[in-house]
């Protein structure tokens, strides 16, 4: 009797898991910025694994040929196939979007740029762990987000090695600072969508004299606790994507914690609007959040760049006490690379989708629904 009950419970549980994964997948197709839909953009690997496991076990032990079971398993197969298709470009099985750099050119060393991106988690006070990592990796440029005044004070020891900087500490988890040993030209702190969410826009002069346009971003994420939609995040990515795309001849790097996964419709739209490349494609996920969970980790800290750059190195670095792992990247500026690495192209309907995202943010801002409910 007891074993019969367990088998019935297991059968219900497996069917419920399969149906939930399929329902969540269908919800991810909805273009609404509401967090209930946008959060399903994140766990594509987890959804595929749960759907695969639940349907295989159900088919092996409980399948009786009923129409409802056939529909459920067919939907499960489609769910696994869809998510596998979406994440495949970020596996080592796919073709590399960005080619490996050739360092034997006479200008190779002068045209390198290395960047470390770190969401330090504002409440984290293990400053020494980031400083030790910076000492070891020695990047040319450091982007720190979520820095408050305490973090800014702790990182003041970088001034001697990094004479150029932009510092905008905040106590709202959206502070931002850039430190650079390379010259920063006309750096600005801008508030593109919301007056408490900064971004840094600057040019960086490489050792060889070339100027690179650099955008540092950290938009608000969609999240359920405070009923926060993705509208401001989506709008910020559209604004920057369009600005970059309107100047296709400028060497450009966009970096930061974008609070969005690489394979989401919004990130993919950003790449098409901007024409930039994602060096993770064909190499791996480089999951950076959450450092505190092995099961739920996603690639939300990004470095995108124009097609004049090739890749020297890309790493997810050890934890520093934050909920994000730092990301390190080293690029080689080589104008010849553009012929080998065509920029990401727009698709029909992209401009209409971009306008829709801007309109949704304008509507949310007009009613105050573009901010967490606890503000």
mmCIF file of C-alpha atoms in Angstrom:
data_model
loop_
_atom_site.group_PDB
_atom_site.id
_atom_site.type_symbol
_atom_site.label_atom_id
_atom_site.label_comp_id
_atom_site.label_asym_id
_atom_site.label_seq_id
_atom_site.Cartn_x
_atom_site.Cartn_y
_atom_site.Cartn_z
ATOM 1 C CA UNK A 1 0.000 0.000 0.000
ATOM 2 C CA UNK A 2 2.748 2.418 1.003
ATOM 3 C CA UNK A 3 4.820 1.584 -2.090
ATOM 4 C CA UNK A 4 1.748 2.102 -4.297
ATOM 5 C CA UNK A 5 1.274 5.549 -2.794
ATOM 6 C CA UNK A 6 4.913 6.447 -3.454
ATOM 7 C CA UNK A 7 4.641 5.342 -7.070
ATOM 8 C CA UNK A 8 1.492 7.415 -7.580
ATOM 9 C CA UNK A 9 3.176 10.405 -5.982
ATOM 10 C CA UNK A 10 6.266 9.959 -8.162
ATOM 11 C CA UNK A 11 4.120 9.701 -11.276
ATOM 12 C CA UNK A 12 2.306 12.936 -10.422
ATOM 13 C CA UNK A 13 5.551 14.670 -9.571
ATOM 14 C CA UNK A 14 7.187 13.686 -12.864
ATOM 15 C CA UNK A 15 4.164 14.762 -14.897
ATOM 16 C CA UNK A 16 3.941 18.065 -13.000
ATOM 17 C CA UNK A 17 7.647 18.755 -13.587
ATOM 18 C CA UNK A 18 7.305 18.052 -17.297
ATOM 19 C CA UNK A 19 4.230 20.256 -17.660
ATOM 20 C CA UNK A 20 5.825 23.080 -15.633
ATOM 21 C CA UNK A 21 8.965 23.085 -17.780
ATOM 22 C CA UNK A 22 6.872 23.212 -20.950
ATOM 23 C CA UNK A 23 4.665 25.968 -19.536
ATOM 24 C CA UNK A 24 7.704 28.004 -18.494
ATOM 25 C CA UNK A 25 9.178 27.594 -21.957
ATOM 26 C CA UNK A 26 5.978 28.901 -23.538
ATOM 27 C CA UNK A 27 5.995 31.833 -21.109
ATOM 28 C CA UNK A 28 9.490 32.795 -22.257
ATOM 29 C CA UNK A 29 8.069 33.482 -25.728
ATOM 30 C CA UNK A 30 5.825 36.233 -24.339
ATOM 31 C CA UNK A 31 7.447 39.645 -24.962
ATOM 32 C CA UNK A 32 6.124 41.200 -21.766
ATOM 33 C CA UNK A 33 8.774 42.785 -19.473
ATOM 34 C CA UNK A 34 7.045 41.348 -16.404
ATOM 35 C CA UNK A 35 9.512 39.348 -14.296
ATOM 36 C CA UNK A 36 7.217 36.293 -14.405
ATOM 37 C CA UNK A 37 7.987 35.927 -18.110
ATOM 38 C CA UNK A 38 11.550 37.253 -18.255
ATOM 39 C CA UNK A 39 12.930 35.026 -15.503
ATOM 40 C CA UNK A 40 12.276 32.027 -17.756
ATOM 41 C CA UNK A 41 14.961 33.394 -20.109
ATOM 42 C CA UNK A 42 17.614 32.437 -17.553
ATOM 43 C CA UNK A 43 17.457 28.707 -16.681
ATOM 44 C CA UNK A 44 17.477 27.172 -20.157
ATOM 45 C CA UNK A 45 19.995 24.487 -19.219
ATOM 46 C CA UNK A 46 18.161 23.636 -16.001
ATOM 47 C CA UNK A 47 14.786 23.557 -17.754
ATOM 48 C CA UNK A 48 16.160 21.240 -20.456
ATOM 49 C CA UNK A 49 17.675 18.901 -17.873
ATOM 50 C CA UNK A 50 14.543 18.711 -15.706
ATOM 51 C CA UNK A 51 12.328 18.206 -18.748
ATOM 52 C CA UNK A 52 14.602 15.496 -20.131
ATOM 53 C CA UNK A 53 14.897 13.621 -16.834
ATOM 54 C CA UNK A 54 11.218 13.787 -15.923
ATOM 55 C CA UNK A 55 10.029 12.623 -19.332
ATOM 56 C CA UNK A 56 12.572 9.800 -19.624
ATOM 57 C CA UNK A 57 11.723 8.417 -16.182
ATOM 58 C CA UNK A 58 7.996 8.769 -16.851
ATOM 59 C CA UNK A 59 8.295 7.003 -20.218
ATOM 60 C CA UNK A 60 10.305 4.133 -18.718
ATOM 61 C CA UNK A 61 8.104 3.425 -15.700
ATOM 62 C CA UNK A 62 4.641 4.948 -16.127
ATOM 63 C CA UNK A 63 3.812 5.386 -19.804
ATOM 64 C CA UNK A 64 0.511 3.673 -20.759
ATOM 65 C CA UNK A 65 -0.079 5.152 -24.195
ATOM 66 C CA UNK A 66 -2.784 7.632 -23.235
ATOM 67 C CA UNK A 67 -3.181 10.656 -25.488
ATOM 68 C CA UNK A 68 -2.367 13.046 -22.639
ATOM 69 C CA UNK A 69 0.896 11.181 -22.007
ATOM 70 C CA UNK A 70 1.863 11.293 -25.682
ATOM 71 C CA UNK A 71 1.196 15.034 -25.786
ATOM 72 C CA UNK A 72 3.195 15.585 -22.586
ATOM 73 C CA UNK A 73 6.226 13.631 -23.810
ATOM 74 C CA UNK A 74 6.105 15.202 -27.259
ATOM 75 C CA UNK A 75 5.990 18.648 -25.600
ATOM 76 C CA UNK A 76 8.901 17.599 -23.382
ATOM 77 C CA UNK A 77 10.992 16.593 -26.393
ATOM 78 C CA UNK A 78 10.225 19.936 -28.034
ATOM 79 C CA UNK A 79 11.165 21.742 -24.803
ATOM 80 C CA UNK A 80 14.536 20.010 -24.586
ATOM 81 C CA UNK A 81 15.217 20.605 -28.273
ATOM 82 C CA UNK A 82 14.353 24.304 -28.071
ATOM 83 C CA UNK A 83 16.519 25.074 -25.059
ATOM 84 C CA UNK A 84 19.381 23.015 -26.436
ATOM 85 C CA UNK A 85 19.175 25.020 -29.639
ATOM 86 C CA UNK A 86 19.264 28.327 -27.715
ATOM 87 C CA UNK A 87 22.286 27.483 -25.572
ATOM 88 C CA UNK A 88 24.214 25.513 -28.213
ATOM 89 C CA UNK A 89 26.103 28.579 -29.552
ATOM 90 C CA UNK A 90 27.665 28.949 -26.081
ATOM 91 C CA UNK A 91 29.066 25.450 -25.965
ATOM 92 C CA UNK A 92 32.517 24.370 -27.208
ATOM 93 C CA UNK A 93 30.722 22.313 -29.875
ATOM 94 C CA UNK A 94 29.686 25.458 -31.756
ATOM 95 C CA UNK A 95 31.884 27.490 -34.075
ATOM 96 C CA UNK A 96 33.846 30.256 -32.367
ATOM 97 C CA UNK A 97 32.369 33.664 -33.116
ATOM 98 C CA UNK A 98 35.602 35.474 -32.189
ATOM 99 C CA UNK A 99 38.907 34.090 -33.448
ATOM 100 C CA UNK A 100 42.004 33.540 -31.336
ATOM 101 C CA UNK A 101 44.524 36.348 -31.600
ATOM 102 C CA UNK A 102 47.862 35.977 -33.356
ATOM 103 C CA UNK A 103 50.435 37.648 -31.148
ATOM 104 C CA UNK A 104 53.436 37.614 -33.475
ATOM 105 C CA UNK A 105 52.562 40.899 -35.199
ATOM 106 C CA UNK A 106 54.914 43.840 -34.503
ATOM 107 C CA UNK A 107 52.067 45.903 -33.032
ATOM 108 C CA UNK A 108 50.541 43.044 -31.069
ATOM 109 C CA UNK A 109 51.673 44.113 -27.614
ATOM 110 C CA UNK A 110 50.856 47.791 -28.144
ATOM 111 C CA UNK A 111 47.327 47.001 -29.294
ATOM 112 C CA UNK A 112 46.340 44.721 -26.434
ATOM 113 C CA UNK A 113 43.777 45.616 -23.799
ATOM 114 C CA UNK A 114 42.890 43.533 -20.762
ATOM 115 C CA UNK A 115 39.778 44.118 -18.674
ATOM 116 C CA UNK A 116 38.508 42.738 -15.382
ATOM 117 C CA UNK A 117 34.789 43.086 -14.635
ATOM 118 C CA UNK A 118 33.642 42.538 -11.060
ATOM 119 C CA UNK A 119 30.297 42.978 -9.342
ATOM 120 C CA UNK A 120 31.709 43.160 -5.827
ATOM 121 C CA UNK A 121 28.343 42.969 -3.984
ATOM 122 C CA UNK A 122 27.948 46.193 -2.047
ATOM 123 C CA UNK A 123 27.628 44.527 1.379
ATOM 124 C CA UNK A 124 30.701 42.358 0.815
ATOM 125 C CA UNK A 125 33.624 43.631 2.872
ATOM 126 C CA UNK A 126 36.332 41.208 1.752
ATOM 127 C CA UNK A 127 38.192 43.928 -0.115
ATOM 128 C CA UNK A 128 41.483 42.056 0.163
ATOM 129 C CA UNK A 129 40.244 39.222 -2.049
ATOM 130 C CA UNK A 130 39.590 41.505 -5.011
ATOM 131 C CA UNK A 131 42.838 43.397 -4.452
ATOM 132 C CA UNK A 132 44.810 40.146 -4.387
ATOM 133 C CA UNK A 133 43.127 39.061 -7.617
ATOM 134 C CA UNK A 134 43.960 42.380 -9.266
ATOM 135 C CA UNK A 135 47.575 41.990 -8.198
ATOM 136 C CA UNK A 136 47.669 38.555 -9.810
ATOM 137 C CA UNK A 137 45.840 39.334 -13.065
ATOM 138 C CA UNK A 138 47.141 42.917 -13.526
ATOM 139 C CA UNK A 139 44.435 44.095 -15.977
ATOM 140 C CA UNK A 140 44.752 47.334 -17.928
ATOM 141 C CA UNK A 141 41.197 48.358 -17.057
ATOM 142 C CA UNK A 142 39.050 47.457 -14.048
ATOM 143 C CA UNK A 143 35.272 47.826 -13.979
ATOM 144 C CA UNK A 144 33.736 47.569 -10.508
ATOM 145 C CA UNK A 145 29.979 47.667 -9.937
ATOM 146 C CA UNK A 146 27.948 47.801 -6.726
ATOM 147 C CA UNK A 147 30.673 49.843 -5.057
ATOM 148 C CA UNK A 148 29.615 52.122 -2.214
ATOM 149 C CA UNK A 149 31.868 54.634 -0.485
ATOM 150 C CA UNK A 150 33.503 51.904 1.638
ATOM 151 C CA UNK A 151 34.519 50.007 -1.480
ATOM 152 C CA UNK A 152 35.709 53.196 -3.135
ATOM 153 C CA UNK A 153 37.890 53.987 -0.134
ATOM 154 C CA UNK A 154 39.312 50.448 -0.070
ATOM 155 C CA UNK A 155 40.180 50.610 -3.776
ATOM 156 C CA UNK A 156 41.990 53.939 -3.435
ATOM 157 C CA UNK A 157 45.208 51.910 -3.121
ATOM 158 C CA UNK A 158 44.932 51.352 -6.888
ATOM 159 C CA UNK A 159 45.595 55.018 -7.660
ATOM 160 C CA UNK A 160 49.346 54.631 -8.087
ATOM 161 C CA UNK A 161 49.033 51.822 -10.637
ATOM 162 C CA UNK A 162 45.874 53.141 -12.278
ATOM 163 C CA UNK A 163 46.216 56.913 -12.738
ATOM 164 C CA UNK A 164 42.962 57.265 -14.720
ATOM 165 C CA UNK A 165 39.637 56.616 -13.052
ATOM 166 C CA UNK A 166 35.927 57.370 -12.907
ATOM 167 C CA UNK A 167 34.281 56.838 -9.516
ATOM 168 C CA UNK A 168 30.606 57.041 -8.775
ATOM 169 C CA UNK A 169 29.915 55.251 -5.477
ATOM 170 C CA UNK A 170 26.282 54.744 -4.461
ATOM 171 C CA UNK A 171 24.579 52.987 -1.571
ATOM 172 C CA UNK A 172 21.770 51.553 -3.745
ATOM 173 C CA UNK A 173 23.733 48.579 -5.179
ATOM 174 C CA UNK A 174 24.342 50.457 -8.446
ATOM 175 C CA UNK A 175 27.592 52.308 -7.779
ATOM 176 C CA UNK A 176 30.178 52.064 -10.542
ATOM 177 C CA UNK A 177 33.898 52.779 -10.918
ATOM 178 C CA UNK A 178 36.435 52.380 -13.708
ATOM 179 C CA UNK A 179 40.179 52.271 -13.048
ATOM 180 C CA UNK A 180 42.638 52.323 -15.941
ATOM 181 C CA UNK A 181 46.363 52.458 -16.577
ATOM 182 C CA UNK A 182 45.477 53.416 -20.157
ATOM 183 C CA UNK A 183 44.368 56.986 -20.773
ATOM 184 C CA UNK A 184 40.641 57.650 -20.428
ATOM 185 C CA UNK A 185 39.497 60.337 -22.865
ATOM 186 C CA UNK A 186 36.439 62.476 -22.017
ATOM 187 C CA UNK A 187 34.949 60.028 -19.490
ATOM 188 C CA UNK A 188 31.333 60.663 -18.503
ATOM 189 C CA UNK A 189 28.888 59.221 -16.006
ATOM 190 C CA UNK A 190 25.485 59.080 -17.672
ATOM 191 C CA UNK A 191 22.005 58.139 -16.506
ATOM 192 C CA UNK A 192 20.448 56.772 -19.659
ATOM 193 C CA UNK A 193 17.103 55.498 -18.386
ATOM 194 C CA UNK A 194 16.809 56.077 -14.633
ATOM 195 C CA UNK A 195 18.318 58.841 -12.526
ATOM 196 C CA UNK A 196 19.824 56.444 -9.971
ATOM 197 C CA UNK A 197 21.348 53.925 -12.413
ATOM 198 C CA UNK A 198 24.687 55.188 -13.759
ATOM 199 C CA UNK A 199 26.729 54.035 -16.701
ATOM 200 C CA UNK A 200 30.243 55.099 -17.698
ATOM 201 C CA UNK A 201 31.036 56.179 -21.261
ATOM 202 C CA UNK A 202 34.587 56.923 -22.277
ATOM 203 C CA UNK A 203 37.273 56.435 -24.879
ATOM 204 C CA UNK A 204 40.391 54.483 -23.999
ATOM 205 C CA UNK A 205 43.683 55.150 -25.730
ATOM 206 C CA UNK A 206 45.641 51.960 -26.348
ATOM 207 C CA UNK A 207 49.420 51.916 -26.086
ATOM 208 C CA UNK A 208 49.601 51.905 -29.883
ATOM 209 C CA UNK A 209 47.541 55.125 -30.060
ATOM 210 C CA UNK A 210 44.198 53.658 -31.206
ATOM 211 C CA UNK A 211 41.112 54.956 -29.395
ATOM 212 C CA UNK A 212 38.529 52.434 -28.229
ATOM 213 C CA UNK A 213 35.011 53.424 -27.202
ATOM 214 C CA UNK A 214 34.061 51.860 -23.893
ATOM 215 C CA UNK A 215 30.627 51.521 -22.260
ATOM 216 C CA UNK A 216 30.211 50.224 -18.713
ATOM 217 C CA UNK A 217 26.652 49.195 -17.825
ATOM 218 C CA UNK A 218 24.707 47.802 -14.872
ATOM 219 C CA UNK A 219 20.946 48.101 -15.466
ATOM 220 C CA UNK A 220 18.259 46.962 -13.030
ATOM 221 C CA UNK A 221 17.317 43.269 -13.213
ATOM 222 C CA UNK A 222 13.855 41.747 -13.430
ATOM 223 C CA UNK A 223 13.119 40.118 -10.078
ATOM 224 C CA UNK A 224 10.062 38.867 -8.206
ATOM 225 C CA UNK A 225 10.683 40.006 -4.622
ATOM 226 C CA UNK A 226 10.101 43.677 -5.426
ATOM 227 C CA UNK A 227 7.953 43.054 -8.502
ATOM 228 C CA UNK A 228 10.609 44.606 -10.760
ATOM 229 C CA UNK A 229 10.022 44.322 -14.542
ATOM 230 C CA UNK A 230 12.793 44.106 -17.121
ATOM 231 C CA UNK A 231 11.629 47.294 -18.899
ATOM 232 C CA UNK A 232 14.462 49.623 -17.712
ATOM 233 C CA UNK A 233 17.112 46.993 -18.402
ATOM 234 C CA UNK A 234 15.757 46.298 -21.862
ATOM 235 C CA UNK A 235 15.495 49.997 -22.698
ATOM 236 C CA UNK A 236 19.088 50.709 -21.611
ATOM 237 C CA UNK A 237 20.403 47.910 -23.804
ATOM 238 C CA UNK A 238 18.385 49.235 -26.741
ATOM 239 C CA UNK A 239 19.713 52.781 -26.271
ATOM 240 C CA UNK A 240 23.349 51.656 -26.091
ATOM 241 C CA UNK A 241 22.919 49.071 -28.840
ATOM 242 C CA UNK A 242 21.551 51.691 -31.207
ATOM 243 C CA UNK A 243 24.265 54.211 -30.357
ATOM 244 C CA UNK A 244 27.000 51.667 -31.038
ATOM 245 C CA UNK A 245 25.306 50.437 -34.197
ATOM 246 C CA UNK A 246 25.093 53.949 -35.632
ATOM 247 C CA UNK A 247 28.905 54.169 -35.570
ATOM 248 C CA UNK A 248 30.007 50.794 -36.981
ATOM 249 C CA UNK A 249 33.551 51.963 -37.762
ATOM 250 C CA UNK A 250 34.405 52.697 -34.094
ATOM 251 C CA UNK A 251 36.310 50.057 -32.142
ATOM 252 C CA UNK A 252 33.972 49.420 -29.205
ATOM 253 C CA UNK A 253 33.785 47.407 -26.001
ATOM 254 C CA UNK A 254 30.638 47.110 -23.884
ATOM 255 C CA UNK A 255 31.038 45.496 -20.477
ATOM 256 C CA UNK A 256 29.265 45.044 -17.181
ATOM 257 C CA UNK A 257 26.730 43.131 -15.182
ATOM 258 C CA UNK A 258 23.806 43.407 -17.575
ATOM 259 C CA UNK A 259 21.465 41.359 -15.364
ATOM 260 C CA UNK A 260 20.582 39.319 -18.420
ATOM 261 C CA UNK A 261 21.797 35.998 -19.771
ATOM 262 C CA UNK A 262 23.725 35.747 -23.013
ATOM 263 C CA UNK A 263 20.986 33.733 -24.754
ATOM 264 C CA UNK A 264 17.998 35.928 -23.867
ATOM 265 C CA UNK A 265 16.020 37.657 -26.634
ATOM 266 C CA UNK A 266 17.066 41.040 -25.202
ATOM 267 C CA UNK A 267 20.796 40.282 -25.245
ATOM 268 C CA UNK A 268 20.528 38.880 -28.741
ATOM 269 C CA UNK A 269 18.631 41.979 -29.869
ATOM 270 C CA UNK A 270 21.390 44.125 -28.348
ATOM 271 C CA UNK A 271 24.036 42.274 -30.370
ATOM 272 C CA UNK A 272 22.077 42.738 -33.578
ATOM 273 C CA UNK A 273 21.423 46.440 -32.950
ATOM 274 C CA UNK A 274 25.052 47.114 -32.045
ATOM 275 C CA UNK A 275 26.746 44.716 -34.449
ATOM 276 C CA UNK A 276 29.017 43.560 -31.607
ATOM 277 C CA UNK A 277 30.331 40.040 -31.015
ATOM 278 C CA UNK A 278 30.197 37.762 -27.971
ATOM 279 C CA UNK A 279 33.556 36.001 -27.442
ATOM 280 C CA UNK A 280 31.915 33.266 -25.352
ATOM 281 C CA UNK A 281 30.194 31.809 -28.389
ATOM 282 C CA UNK A 282 31.913 28.541 -29.219
ATOM 283 C CA UNK A 283 33.887 28.572 -25.966
ATOM 284 C CA UNK A 284 31.524 28.105 -23.020
ATOM 285 C CA UNK A 285 28.978 29.696 -20.707
ATOM 286 C CA UNK A 286 31.403 31.442 -18.309
ATOM 287 C CA UNK A 287 28.640 31.541 -15.712
ATOM 288 C CA UNK A 288 29.313 34.429 -13.342
ATOM 289 C CA UNK A 289 26.206 34.484 -11.125
ATOM 290 C CA UNK A 290 25.527 33.103 -8.605
ATOM 291 C CA UNK A 291 28.876 32.340 -7.005
ATOM 292 C CA UNK A 292 26.921 31.074 -3.998
ATOM 293 C CA UNK A 293 24.984 28.381 -5.892
ATOM 294 C CA UNK A 294 26.384 25.543 -7.980
ATOM 295 C CA UNK A 295 22.984 24.589 -9.363
ATOM 296 C CA UNK A 296 21.772 27.996 -10.519
ATOM 297 C CA UNK A 297 24.552 29.846 -12.312
ATOM 298 C CA UNK A 298 24.139 32.034 -15.352
ATOM 299 C CA UNK A 299 26.287 34.212 -17.655
ATOM 300 C CA UNK A 300 25.132 37.706 -16.660
ATOM 301 C CA UNK A 301 28.493 39.541 -16.584
ATOM 302 C CA UNK A 302 29.377 40.348 -20.163
ATOM 303 C CA UNK A 303 32.071 41.754 -22.411
ATOM 304 C CA UNK A 304 30.926 42.402 -25.976
ATOM 305 C CA UNK A 305 33.190 43.969 -28.581
ATOM 306 C CA UNK A 306 33.339 45.065 -32.200
ATOM 307 C CA UNK A 307 34.790 42.810 -34.855
ATOM 308 C CA UNK A 308 38.184 44.552 -34.976
ATOM 309 C CA UNK A 309 39.216 42.597 -31.880
ATOM 310 C CA UNK A 310 40.449 39.032 -31.519
ATOM 311 C CA UNK A 311 40.601 37.106 -28.277
ATOM 312 C CA UNK A 312 43.795 36.489 -26.326
ATOM 313 C CA UNK A 313 42.309 35.238 -23.049
ATOM 314 C CA UNK A 314 38.929 34.832 -21.367
ATOM 315 C CA UNK A 315 38.481 33.526 -17.824
ATOM 316 C CA UNK A 316 35.972 33.306 -15.032
ATOM 317 C CA UNK A 317 38.092 34.121 -12.000
ATOM 318 C CA UNK A 318 37.896 32.776 -8.422
ATOM 319 C CA UNK A 319 35.273 34.066 -5.996
ATOM 320 C CA UNK A 320 35.950 37.238 -4.006
ATOM 321 C CA UNK A 321 33.146 37.014 -1.430
ATOM 322 C CA UNK A 322 30.570 38.470 -3.815
ATOM 323 C CA UNK A 323 27.613 36.659 -5.370
ATOM 324 C CA UNK A 324 29.322 37.219 -8.745
ATOM 325 C CA UNK A 325 32.553 35.765 -10.050
ATOM 326 C CA UNK A 326 34.828 38.332 -11.730
ATOM 327 C CA UNK A 327 35.411 37.995 -15.471
ATOM 328 C CA UNK A 328 38.805 38.640 -17.105
ATOM 329 C CA UNK A 329 39.305 39.199 -20.800
ATOM 330 C CA UNK A 330 42.268 40.227 -22.926
ATOM 331 C CA UNK A 331 41.723 41.403 -26.494
ATOM 332 C CA UNK A 332 43.956 42.298 -29.414
ATOM 333 C CA UNK A 333 42.944 45.199 -31.614
ATOM 334 C CA UNK A 334 43.585 44.180 -35.218
ATOM 335 C CA UNK A 335 41.638 46.015 -37.976
ATOM 336 C CA UNK A 336 42.241 43.056 -40.307
ATOM 337 C CA UNK A 337 40.073 40.903 -38.047
ATOM 338 C CA UNK A 338 36.901 42.539 -39.337
ATOM 339 C CA UNK A 339 37.217 40.668 -42.628
ATOM 340 C CA UNK A 340 37.266 37.325 -40.777
ATOM 341 C CA UNK A 341 34.619 38.166 -38.186
ATOM 342 C CA UNK A 342 31.572 39.805 -39.762
ATOM 343 C CA UNK A 343 29.569 41.916 -37.336
ATOM 344 C CA UNK A 344 26.279 40.645 -35.979
ATOM 345 C CA UNK A 345 23.575 41.614 -38.462
ATOM 346 C CA UNK A 346 20.111 42.996 -37.856
ATOM 347 C CA UNK A 347 17.049 40.940 -38.616
ATOM 348 C CA UNK A 348 13.664 42.095 -39.936
ATOM 349 C CA UNK A 349 11.579 43.434 -37.078
ATOM 350 C CA UNK A 350 14.511 44.379 -34.834
ATOM 351 C CA UNK A 351 13.803 48.115 -34.961
ATOM 352 C CA UNK A 352 10.138 47.542 -34.215
ATOM 353 C CA UNK A 353 11.055 45.354 -31.238
ATOM 354 C CA UNK A 354 13.501 47.992 -30.017
ATOM 355 C CA UNK A 355 10.815 50.682 -30.214
ATOM 356 C CA UNK A 356 8.421 48.415 -28.345
ATOM 357 C CA UNK A 357 10.919 48.033 -25.500
ATOM 358 C CA UNK A 358 11.414 51.794 -25.261
ATOM 359 C CA UNK A 359 7.649 52.328 -25.229
ATOM 360 C CA UNK A 360 7.158 49.779 -22.458
ATOM 361 C CA UNK A 361 9.793 51.527 -20.339
ATOM 362 C CA UNK A 362 8.150 54.915 -20.971
ATOM 363 C CA UNK A 363 4.803 53.481 -19.884
ATOM 364 C CA UNK A 364 6.312 51.909 -16.776
ATOM 365 C CA UNK A 365 8.161 55.110 -15.858
ATOM 366 C CA UNK A 366 5.007 57.200 -16.257
ATOM 367 C CA UNK A 367 3.243 55.109 -13.617
ATOM 368 C CA UNK A 368 6.266 54.469 -11.384
ATOM 369 C CA UNK A 369 6.187 50.766 -12.219
ATOM 370 C CA UNK A 370 9.770 50.726 -13.491
ATOM 371 C CA UNK A 371 11.195 50.655 -9.962
ATOM 372 C CA UNK A 372 11.159 48.168 -7.103
ATOM 373 C CA UNK A 373 7.960 48.383 -5.095
ATOM 374 C CA UNK A 374 9.827 49.029 -1.849
ATOM 375 C CA UNK A 375 11.151 52.415 -3.048
#
